Amino acid sequence: MKNKTAKDIMTTDVIIANKDDSIVNVAKLLIKEKIGGMPVVDENKKVVGIISETDIMKKEKYVEAPKAINILEGLLFLDNFKQMEQDIKRIAAYKVKDLMSTEIVKVHQDDTFDDVANIMIKKSINRVPVVDHTNTLRGIICRYDIIKAMYNE
């Protein structure tokens, strides 16, 4: 492991999101690709954040139907429909930029394997974007990549 760098173990075919992508589309992509998160990049492939299943789950709010009582075969609503309608619209309108984590840990493509693995363990993170000196995305390293590099020689 001593000679390996981030560049040697990273996945280069990175699934990415853009800030203006809808959360619905990103969630579907996470499911389809069976991944837990992805880097968010700008138009120049500069890393600006990470969006993960945890980010989406934290922000998802249960929409509660208005309370009602049944009187003579009719419903009398005790709450305002507007709140429920606003909750539904807000959740449906979320964009990646609304939920992504912006304080992210990145590694450089020349960082050593040991440095990358230690950062991921100490920070308790599942994935790190790999960037070059201009902050341009070059790859991603997930815990799977670390295990693969350790045991698949």
PDB file of C-alpha atoms in Angstrom:
ATOM      1  CA  MET A   1       0.000   0.000   0.000  1.00  0.00           C
ATOM      2  CA  LYS A   2       2.927   2.319   0.586  1.00  0.00           C
ATOM      3  CA  ASN A   3       3.388   3.138  -3.102  1.00  0.00           C
ATOM      4  CA  LYS A   4      -0.273   3.529  -4.009  1.00  0.00           C
ATOM      5  CA  THR A   5      -1.843   6.935  -4.446  1.00  0.00           C
ATOM      6  CA  ALA A   6      -5.418   8.134  -4.739  1.00  0.00           C
ATOM      7  CA  LYS A   7      -5.006   8.109  -8.512  1.00  0.00           C
ATOM      8  CA  ASP A   8      -4.209   4.367  -8.389  1.00  0.00           C
ATOM      9  CA  ILE A   9      -7.330   3.332  -6.489  1.00  0.00           C
ATOM     10  CA  MET A  10      -9.970   5.891  -7.490  1.00  0.00           C
ATOM     11  CA  THR A  11     -12.957   5.220  -9.698  1.00  0.00           C
ATOM     12  CA  THR A  12     -12.685   7.501 -12.713  1.00  0.00           C
ATOM     13  CA  ASP A  13     -16.125   6.927 -14.220  1.00  0.00           C
ATOM     14  CA  VAL A  14     -17.844   9.116 -11.639  1.00  0.00           C
ATOM     15  CA  ILE A  15     -21.597   9.580 -11.475  1.00  0.00           C
ATOM     16  CA  ILE A  16     -22.145  13.271 -10.756  1.00  0.00           C
ATOM     17  CA  ALA A  17     -24.907  15.708  -9.975  1.00  0.00           C
ATOM     18  CA  ASN A  18     -25.287  19.375 -10.805  1.00  0.00           C
ATOM     19  CA  LYS A  19     -26.549  22.005  -8.363  1.00  0.00           C
ATOM     20  CA  ASP A  20     -29.807  22.509 -10.263  1.00  0.00           C
ATOM     21  CA  ASP A  21     -30.700  18.820 -10.651  1.00  0.00           C
ATOM     22  CA  SER A  22     -33.952  17.847  -8.975  1.00  0.00           C
ATOM     23  CA  ILE A  23     -33.784  15.711  -5.852  1.00  0.00           C
ATOM     24  CA  VAL A  24     -36.284  13.320  -7.426  1.00  0.00           C
ATOM     25  CA  ASN A  25     -33.913  12.620 -10.336  1.00  0.00           C
ATOM     26  CA  VAL A  26     -30.883  12.311  -8.061  1.00  0.00           C
ATOM     27  CA  ALA A  27     -32.716   9.899  -5.752  1.00  0.00           C
ATOM     28  CA  LYS A  28     -33.704   7.763  -8.750  1.00  0.00           C
ATOM     29  CA  LEU A  29     -30.083   7.764  -9.937  1.00  0.00           C
ATOM     30  CA  LEU A  30     -28.814   6.708  -6.509  1.00  0.00           C
ATOM     31  CA  ILE A  31     -31.280   3.817  -6.564  1.00  0.00           C
ATOM     32  CA  LYS A  32     -30.519   2.813 -10.156  1.00  0.00           C
ATOM     33  CA  GLU A  33     -26.745   2.882  -9.701  1.00  0.00           C
ATOM     34  CA  LYS A  34     -26.879   1.406  -6.179  1.00  0.00           C
ATOM     35  CA  ILE A  35     -24.675   4.136  -4.733  1.00  0.00           C
ATOM     36  CA  GLY A  36     -24.980   6.173  -1.553  1.00  0.00           C
ATOM     37  CA  GLY A  37     -23.951   9.564  -2.870  1.00  0.00           C
ATOM     38  CA  MET A  38     -22.203  11.550  -5.552  1.00  0.00           C
ATOM     39  CA  PRO A  39     -20.120  14.667  -6.029  1.00  0.00           C
ATOM     40  CA  VAL A  40     -21.856  17.854  -7.112  1.00  0.00           C
ATOM     41  CA  VAL A  41     -19.948  19.782  -9.760  1.00  0.00           C
ATOM     42  CA  ASP A  42     -20.330  23.107 -11.519  1.00  0.00           C
ATOM     43  CA  GLU A  43     -20.204  23.638 -15.276  1.00  0.00           C
ATOM     44  CA  ASN A  44     -16.379  23.334 -15.228  1.00  0.00           C
ATOM     45  CA  LYS A  45     -16.378  20.034 -13.271  1.00  0.00           C
ATOM     46  CA  LYS A  46     -15.167  21.831 -10.135  1.00  0.00           C
ATOM     47  CA  VAL A  47     -16.382  20.080  -6.996  1.00  0.00           C
ATOM     48  CA  VAL A  48     -18.888  22.250  -5.102  1.00  0.00           C
ATOM     49  CA  GLY A  49     -20.515  19.680  -2.830  1.00  0.00           C
ATOM     50  CA  ILE A  50     -21.656  16.134  -2.154  1.00  0.00           C
ATOM     51  CA  ILE A  51     -25.235  14.878  -2.216  1.00  0.00           C
ATOM     52  CA  SER A  52     -25.922  11.660  -0.355  1.00  0.00           C
ATOM     53  CA  GLU A  53     -28.821   9.507   0.651  1.00  0.00           C
ATOM     54  CA  THR A  54     -28.353  10.857   4.174  1.00  0.00           C
ATOM     55  CA  ASP A  55     -28.740  14.459   2.967  1.00  0.00           C
ATOM     56  CA  ILE A  56     -31.987  13.524   1.262  1.00  0.00           C
ATOM     57  CA  MET A  57     -33.315  11.526   4.220  1.00  0.00           C
ATOM     58  CA  LYS A  58     -32.541  14.305   6.727  1.00  0.00           C
ATOM     59  CA  LYS A  59     -34.536  16.865   4.798  1.00  0.00           C
ATOM     60  CA  GLU A  60     -37.479  14.682   3.840  1.00  0.00           C
ATOM     61  CA  LYS A  61     -40.455  15.714   5.914  1.00  0.00           C
ATOM     62  CA  TYR A  62     -43.539  13.654   6.483  1.00  0.00           C
ATOM     63  CA  VAL A  63     -46.506  15.531   5.111  1.00  0.00           C
ATOM     64  CA  GLU A  64     -49.395  15.199   7.487  1.00  0.00           C
ATOM     65  CA  ALA A  65     -52.940  15.419   6.199  1.00  0.00           C
ATOM     66  CA  PRO A  66     -55.110  18.055   7.855  1.00  0.00           C
ATOM     67  CA  LYS A  67     -57.015  16.836  10.884  1.00  0.00           C
ATOM     68  CA  ALA A  68     -60.720  16.278  10.251  1.00  0.00           C
ATOM     69  CA  ILE A  69     -63.813  14.974  11.980  1.00  0.00           C
ATOM     70  CA  ASN A  70     -66.723  13.152  10.404  1.00  0.00           C
ATOM     71  CA  ILE A  71     -70.078  14.791  11.044  1.00  0.00           C
ATOM     72  CA  LEU A  72     -73.227  13.484   9.351  1.00  0.00           C
ATOM     73  CA  GLU A  73     -71.361  11.692   6.568  1.00  0.00           C
ATOM     74  CA  GLY A  74     -69.246  14.761   5.801  1.00  0.00           C
ATOM     75  CA  LEU A  75     -65.750  15.793   6.741  1.00  0.00           C
ATOM     76  CA  LEU A  76     -65.117  18.953   8.671  1.00  0.00           C
ATOM     77  CA  PHE A  77     -61.479  19.938   8.378  1.00  0.00           C
ATOM     78  CA  LEU A  78     -59.944  21.359  11.508  1.00  0.00           C
ATOM     79  CA  ASP A  79     -56.709  22.449   9.846  1.00  0.00           C
ATOM     80  CA  ASN A  80     -55.831  24.470   6.809  1.00  0.00           C
ATOM     81  CA  PHE A  81     -55.170  22.629   3.526  1.00  0.00           C
ATOM     82  CA  LYS A  82     -52.642  25.299   2.592  1.00  0.00           C
ATOM     83  CA  GLN A  83     -49.949  23.988   4.941  1.00  0.00           C
ATOM     84  CA  MET A  84     -50.160  20.500   3.468  1.00  0.00           C
ATOM     85  CA  GLU A  85     -50.098  21.920  -0.055  1.00  0.00           C
ATOM     86  CA  GLN A  86     -47.050  24.075   0.759  1.00  0.00           C
ATOM     87  CA  ASP A  87     -45.211  21.094   2.298  1.00  0.00           C
ATOM     88  CA  ILE A  88     -45.807  18.984  -0.809  1.00  0.00           C
ATOM     89  CA  LYS A  89     -44.673  21.749  -3.166  1.00  0.00           C
ATOM     90  CA  ARG A  90     -41.569  22.444  -1.099  1.00  0.00           C
ATOM     91  CA  ILE A  91     -40.464  18.815  -1.034  1.00  0.00           C
ATOM     92  CA  ALA A  92     -41.110  18.310  -4.746  1.00  0.00           C
ATOM     93  CA  ALA A  93     -39.181  21.473  -5.620  1.00  0.00           C
ATOM     94  CA  TYR A  94     -35.968  20.622  -3.780  1.00  0.00           C
ATOM     95  CA  LYS A  95     -32.875  20.972  -5.901  1.00  0.00           C
ATOM     96  CA  VAL A  96     -29.477  19.459  -5.176  1.00  0.00           C
ATOM     97  CA  LYS A  97     -28.176  22.888  -4.125  1.00  0.00           C
ATOM     98  CA  ASP A  98     -30.838  22.958  -1.364  1.00  0.00           C
ATOM     99  CA  LEU A  99     -29.686  19.721   0.280  1.00  0.00           C
ATOM    100  CA  MET A 100     -26.067  19.075  -0.676  1.00  0.00           C
ATOM    101  CA  SER A 101     -23.252  19.193   1.842  1.00  0.00           C
ATOM    102  CA  THR A 102     -20.831  21.981   0.966  1.00  0.00           C
ATOM    103  CA  GLU A 103     -18.252  21.433   3.695  1.00  0.00           C
ATOM    104  CA  ILE A 104     -16.724  18.377   2.125  1.00  0.00           C
ATOM    105  CA  VAL A 105     -13.470  16.521   2.412  1.00  0.00           C
ATOM    106  CA  LYS A 106     -11.570  16.154  -0.849  1.00  0.00           C
ATOM    107  CA  VAL A 107      -8.296  14.437  -1.577  1.00  0.00           C
ATOM    108  CA  HIS A 108      -5.695  15.189  -4.197  1.00  0.00           C
ATOM    109  CA  GLN A 109      -4.904  12.583  -6.829  1.00  0.00           C
ATOM    110  CA  ASP A 110      -1.307  12.324  -5.551  1.00  0.00           C
ATOM    111  CA  ASP A 111      -2.268  11.733  -1.888  1.00  0.00           C
ATOM    112  CA  THR A 112      -1.061   8.402  -0.547  1.00  0.00           C
ATOM    113  CA  PHE A 113      -3.335   5.440   0.027  1.00  0.00           C
ATOM    114  CA  ASP A 114      -2.642   5.606   3.768  1.00  0.00           C
ATOM    115  CA  ASP A 115      -3.553   9.309   3.925  1.00  0.00           C
ATOM    116  CA  VAL A 116      -6.828   8.746   2.071  1.00  0.00           C
ATOM    117  CA  ALA A 117      -7.798   5.733   4.188  1.00  0.00           C
ATOM    118  CA  ASN A 118      -6.959   7.559   7.431  1.00  0.00           C
ATOM    119  CA  ILE A 119      -8.965  10.640   6.407  1.00  0.00           C
ATOM    120  CA  MET A 120     -11.993   8.500   5.622  1.00  0.00           C
ATOM    121  CA  ILE A 121     -11.735   6.636   8.921  1.00  0.00           C
ATOM    122  CA  LYS A 122     -11.081   9.717  11.095  1.00  0.00           C
ATOM    123  CA  LYS A 123     -13.830  11.772   9.445  1.00  0.00           C
ATOM    124  CA  SER A 124     -16.187   8.766   9.264  1.00  0.00           C
ATOM    125  CA  ILE A 125     -17.038   9.403   5.623  1.00  0.00           C
ATOM    126  CA  ASN A 126     -18.051   6.948   2.936  1.00  0.00           C
ATOM    127  CA  ARG A 127     -16.659   8.673  -0.137  1.00  0.00           C
ATOM    128  CA  VAL A 128     -14.172  11.377  -1.071  1.00  0.00           C
ATOM    129  CA  PRO A 129     -13.896  13.192  -4.371  1.00  0.00           C
ATOM    130  CA  VAL A 130     -10.429  13.131  -5.909  1.00  0.00           C
ATOM    131  CA  VAL A 131      -9.393  16.449  -7.419  1.00  0.00           C
ATOM    132  CA  ASP A 132      -6.417  17.943  -9.193  1.00  0.00           C
ATOM    133  CA  HIS A 133      -4.668  21.195  -8.212  1.00  0.00           C
ATOM    134  CA  THR A 134      -7.505  23.254  -9.804  1.00  0.00           C
ATOM    135  CA  ASN A 135     -10.241  21.494  -7.781  1.00  0.00           C
ATOM    136  CA  THR A 136     -11.432  19.714 -10.928  1.00  0.00           C
ATOM    137  CA  LEU A 137     -12.982  16.299 -10.308  1.00  0.00           C
ATOM    138  CA  ARG A 138     -10.737  13.453 -11.418  1.00  0.00           C
ATOM    139  CA  GLY A 139     -12.341  10.535  -9.591  1.00  0.00           C
ATOM    140  CA  ILE A 140     -13.930   9.295  -6.403  1.00  0.00           C
ATOM    141  CA  ILE A 141     -12.817   6.904  -3.704  1.00  0.00           C
ATOM    142  CA  CYS A 142     -15.397   4.961  -1.712  1.00  0.00           C
ATOM    143  CA  ARG A 143     -14.839   2.566   1.151  1.00  0.00           C
ATOM    144  CA  TYR A 144     -15.254  -0.230  -1.392  1.00  0.00           C
ATOM    145  CA  ASP A 145     -12.209   1.094  -3.279  1.00  0.00           C
ATOM    146  CA  ILE A 146     -10.141   1.046  -0.086  1.00  0.00           C
ATOM    147  CA  ILE A 147     -11.074  -2.570   0.702  1.00  0.00           C
ATOM    148  CA  LYS A 148     -10.499  -3.580  -2.930  1.00  0.00           C
ATOM    149  CA  ALA A 149      -7.024  -2.012  -2.908  1.00  0.00           C
ATOM    150  CA  MET A 150      -6.151  -3.772   0.344  1.00  0.00           C
ATOM    151  CA  TYR A 151      -7.317  -7.280  -0.536  1.00  0.00           C
ATOM    152  CA  ASN A 152      -7.477  -7.554  -4.306  1.00  0.00           C
ATOM    153  CA  GLU A 153      -3.794  -7.508  -5.163  1.00  0.00           C
TER     154      GLU A 153
END
